[in-house]
């Protein structure tokens, strides 16, 4: 199951240095709903290697502002505590998997 990020835990998880993937989404966002099952599948596939989860932009805004999230879905990829990749819009599982694999190198 995908991790649930919020303003209270996101920075802490990023700071661990472990690869982290955050899907910024909202309940009303149709493209977000389309990629939700993909994010869930990837969270299971990479469990223990990469922390993959979701951040509801309607429930928090600290991270949204800090990373200038203007469109959703936006997926941020972190490695060693730093933002290394940003993907905006719908994505295929293969495309996201490619970006996650790059975090593991």
PDB file of C-alpha atoms in Angstrom:
ATOM      1  CA  UNK A   1       0.000   0.000   0.000  1.00  0.00           C
ATOM      2  CA  UNK A   2       1.232   3.486  -0.839  1.00  0.00           C
ATOM      3  CA  UNK A   3       2.512   5.548   2.086  1.00  0.00           C
ATOM      4  CA  UNK A   4       0.384   8.555   3.065  1.00  0.00           C
ATOM      5  CA  UNK A   5       2.553  11.646   3.155  1.00  0.00           C
ATOM      6  CA  UNK A   6       1.472  14.794   4.971  1.00  0.00           C
ATOM      7  CA  UNK A   7       3.057  18.040   6.144  1.00  0.00           C
ATOM      8  CA  UNK A   8       4.106  16.341   9.376  1.00  0.00           C
ATOM      9  CA  UNK A   9       5.967  13.320   8.005  1.00  0.00           C
ATOM     10  CA  UNK A  10       7.149  14.119   4.466  1.00  0.00           C
ATOM     11  CA  UNK A  11      10.303  16.086   5.302  1.00  0.00           C
ATOM     12  CA  UNK A  12      11.277  13.477   7.889  1.00  0.00           C
ATOM     13  CA  UNK A  13      10.987  10.683   5.313  1.00  0.00           C
ATOM     14  CA  UNK A  14      12.882  12.636   2.647  1.00  0.00           C
ATOM     15  CA  UNK A  15      15.653  13.402   5.160  1.00  0.00           C
ATOM     16  CA  UNK A  16      16.353   9.689   5.696  1.00  0.00           C
ATOM     17  CA  UNK A  17      18.248   9.693   2.396  1.00  0.00           C
ATOM     18  CA  UNK A  18      16.323   6.643   1.239  1.00  0.00           C
ATOM     19  CA  UNK A  19      14.767   6.974  -2.239  1.00  0.00           C
ATOM     20  CA  UNK A  20      11.336   8.597  -1.914  1.00  0.00           C
ATOM     21  CA  UNK A  21       8.605   9.100  -4.526  1.00  0.00           C
ATOM     22  CA  UNK A  22       5.685  11.412  -3.747  1.00  0.00           C
ATOM     23  CA  UNK A  23       2.563  11.573  -5.904  1.00  0.00           C
ATOM     24  CA  UNK A  24       0.791  14.924  -5.405  1.00  0.00           C
ATOM     25  CA  UNK A  25      -2.897  14.351  -6.052  1.00  0.00           C
ATOM     26  CA  UNK A  26      -6.472  15.378  -5.162  1.00  0.00           C
ATOM     27  CA  UNK A  27      -9.738  13.461  -4.951  1.00  0.00           C
ATOM     28  CA  UNK A  28     -11.330  15.632  -7.675  1.00  0.00           C
ATOM     29  CA  UNK A  29      -8.448  15.152 -10.152  1.00  0.00           C
ATOM     30  CA  UNK A  30      -9.370  12.669 -12.898  1.00  0.00           C
ATOM     31  CA  UNK A  31      -5.787  12.092 -14.172  1.00  0.00           C
ATOM     32  CA  UNK A  32      -4.732  11.531 -10.543  1.00  0.00           C
ATOM     33  CA  UNK A  33      -7.332   8.787 -10.212  1.00  0.00           C
ATOM     34  CA  UNK A  34      -6.033   7.174 -13.397  1.00  0.00           C
ATOM     35  CA  UNK A  35      -2.497   6.804 -12.087  1.00  0.00           C
ATOM     36  CA  UNK A  36      -3.519   5.910  -8.511  1.00  0.00           C
ATOM     37  CA  UNK A  37      -3.544   2.130  -9.187  1.00  0.00           C
ATOM     38  CA  UNK A  38      -0.108   2.403 -10.805  1.00  0.00           C
ATOM     39  CA  UNK A  39       1.280   4.205  -7.757  1.00  0.00           C
ATOM     40  CA  UNK A  40      -0.192   1.486  -5.511  1.00  0.00           C
ATOM     41  CA  UNK A  41       1.355  -1.298  -7.613  1.00  0.00           C
ATOM     42  CA  UNK A  42       4.764   0.376  -7.629  1.00  0.00           C
ATOM     43  CA  UNK A  43       4.604   0.938  -3.863  1.00  0.00           C
ATOM     44  CA  UNK A  44       4.162  -2.816  -3.413  1.00  0.00           C
ATOM     45  CA  UNK A  45       6.796  -3.759  -5.985  1.00  0.00           C
ATOM     46  CA  UNK A  46       9.452  -1.497  -4.463  1.00  0.00           C
ATOM     47  CA  UNK A  47       8.526  -1.987  -0.803  1.00  0.00           C
ATOM     48  CA  UNK A  48      11.680  -1.952   1.312  1.00  0.00           C
ATOM     49  CA  UNK A  49      13.717  -0.302  -1.461  1.00  0.00           C
ATOM     50  CA  UNK A  50      11.853   2.934  -2.249  1.00  0.00           C
ATOM     51  CA  UNK A  51       9.218   4.719  -0.170  1.00  0.00           C
ATOM     52  CA  UNK A  52       6.382   5.472  -2.588  1.00  0.00           C
ATOM     53  CA  UNK A  53       3.313   7.345  -1.497  1.00  0.00           C
ATOM     54  CA  UNK A  54       0.711  10.023  -1.998  1.00  0.00           C
ATOM     55  CA  UNK A  55       0.276  13.593  -0.765  1.00  0.00           C
ATOM     56  CA  UNK A  56      -3.254  15.047  -0.906  1.00  0.00           C
ATOM     57  CA  UNK A  57      -2.872  18.683  -1.954  1.00  0.00           C
ATOM     58  CA  UNK A  58      -6.256  19.502  -0.398  1.00  0.00           C
ATOM     59  CA  UNK A  59      -5.194  18.223   3.036  1.00  0.00           C
ATOM     60  CA  UNK A  60      -1.892  20.043   3.273  1.00  0.00           C
ATOM     61  CA  UNK A  61      -0.090  22.854   1.594  1.00  0.00           C
ATOM     62  CA  UNK A  62       3.396  23.114   3.102  1.00  0.00           C
ATOM     63  CA  UNK A  63       4.936  20.690   0.615  1.00  0.00           C
ATOM     64  CA  UNK A  64       2.800  21.994  -2.239  1.00  0.00           C
ATOM     65  CA  UNK A  65       4.194  25.481  -1.731  1.00  0.00           C
ATOM     66  CA  UNK A  66       7.757  24.410  -0.987  1.00  0.00           C
ATOM     67  CA  UNK A  67       8.037  22.428  -4.233  1.00  0.00           C
ATOM     68  CA  UNK A  68       5.912  24.836  -6.315  1.00  0.00           C
ATOM     69  CA  UNK A  69       3.288  22.250  -7.236  1.00  0.00           C
ATOM     70  CA  UNK A  70       1.051  24.042  -9.716  1.00  0.00           C
ATOM     71  CA  UNK A  71      -0.469  21.108 -11.608  1.00  0.00           C
ATOM     72  CA  UNK A  72      -1.498  17.647 -10.529  1.00  0.00           C
ATOM     73  CA  UNK A  73      -0.661  14.915 -10.767  1.00  0.00           C
ATOM     74  CA  UNK A  74       2.940  15.854 -10.094  1.00  0.00           C
ATOM     75  CA  UNK A  75       5.345  13.170  -8.955  1.00  0.00           C
ATOM     76  CA  UNK A  76       8.576  14.109  -7.187  1.00  0.00           C
ATOM     77  CA  UNK A  77      11.568  11.773  -6.937  1.00  0.00           C
ATOM     78  CA  UNK A  78      14.066  12.185  -4.080  1.00  0.00           C
ATOM     79  CA  UNK A  79      17.440  10.573  -3.537  1.00  0.00           C
ATOM     80  CA  UNK A  80      19.856  11.252  -0.684  1.00  0.00           C
ATOM     81  CA  UNK A  81      17.422  13.820   0.686  1.00  0.00           C
ATOM     82  CA  UNK A  82      17.399  15.887  -2.517  1.00  0.00           C
ATOM     83  CA  UNK A  83      14.839  16.391  -5.266  1.00  0.00           C
ATOM     84  CA  UNK A  84      16.310  14.770  -8.380  1.00  0.00           C
ATOM     85  CA  UNK A  85      13.345  14.480 -10.748  1.00  0.00           C
ATOM     86  CA  UNK A  86       9.894  15.958 -11.302  1.00  0.00           C
ATOM     87  CA  UNK A  87       7.195  14.465 -13.520  1.00  0.00           C
ATOM     88  CA  UNK A  88       4.003  16.412 -14.252  1.00  0.00           C
ATOM     89  CA  UNK A  89       0.872  14.841 -15.732  1.00  0.00           C
ATOM     90  CA  UNK A  90      -0.324  11.322 -16.329  1.00  0.00           C
ATOM     91  CA  UNK A  91       2.316   8.649 -16.666  1.00  0.00           C
ATOM     92  CA  UNK A  92       2.524   5.027 -17.661  1.00  0.00           C
ATOM     93  CA  UNK A  93       3.757   2.395 -15.252  1.00  0.00           C
ATOM     94  CA  UNK A  94       6.818   1.808 -17.451  1.00  0.00           C
ATOM     95  CA  UNK A  95       7.734   5.509 -17.417  1.00  0.00           C
ATOM     96  CA  UNK A  96       7.461   5.737 -13.628  1.00  0.00           C
ATOM     97  CA  UNK A  97       9.333   2.464 -13.189  1.00  0.00           C
ATOM     98  CA  UNK A  98      12.173   3.830 -15.336  1.00  0.00           C
ATOM     99  CA  UNK A  99      12.452   6.895 -13.083  1.00  0.00           C
ATOM    100  CA  UNK A 100      12.300   4.776  -9.911  1.00  0.00           C
ATOM    101  CA  UNK A 101      15.017   2.476 -11.216  1.00  0.00           C
ATOM    102  CA  UNK A 102      17.211   5.539 -11.788  1.00  0.00           C
ATOM    103  CA  UNK A 103      16.872   6.339  -8.062  1.00  0.00           C
ATOM    104  CA  UNK A 104      18.323   2.940  -7.214  1.00  0.00           C
ATOM    105  CA  UNK A 105      21.537   3.404  -9.218  1.00  0.00           C
TER     106      UNK A 105
END
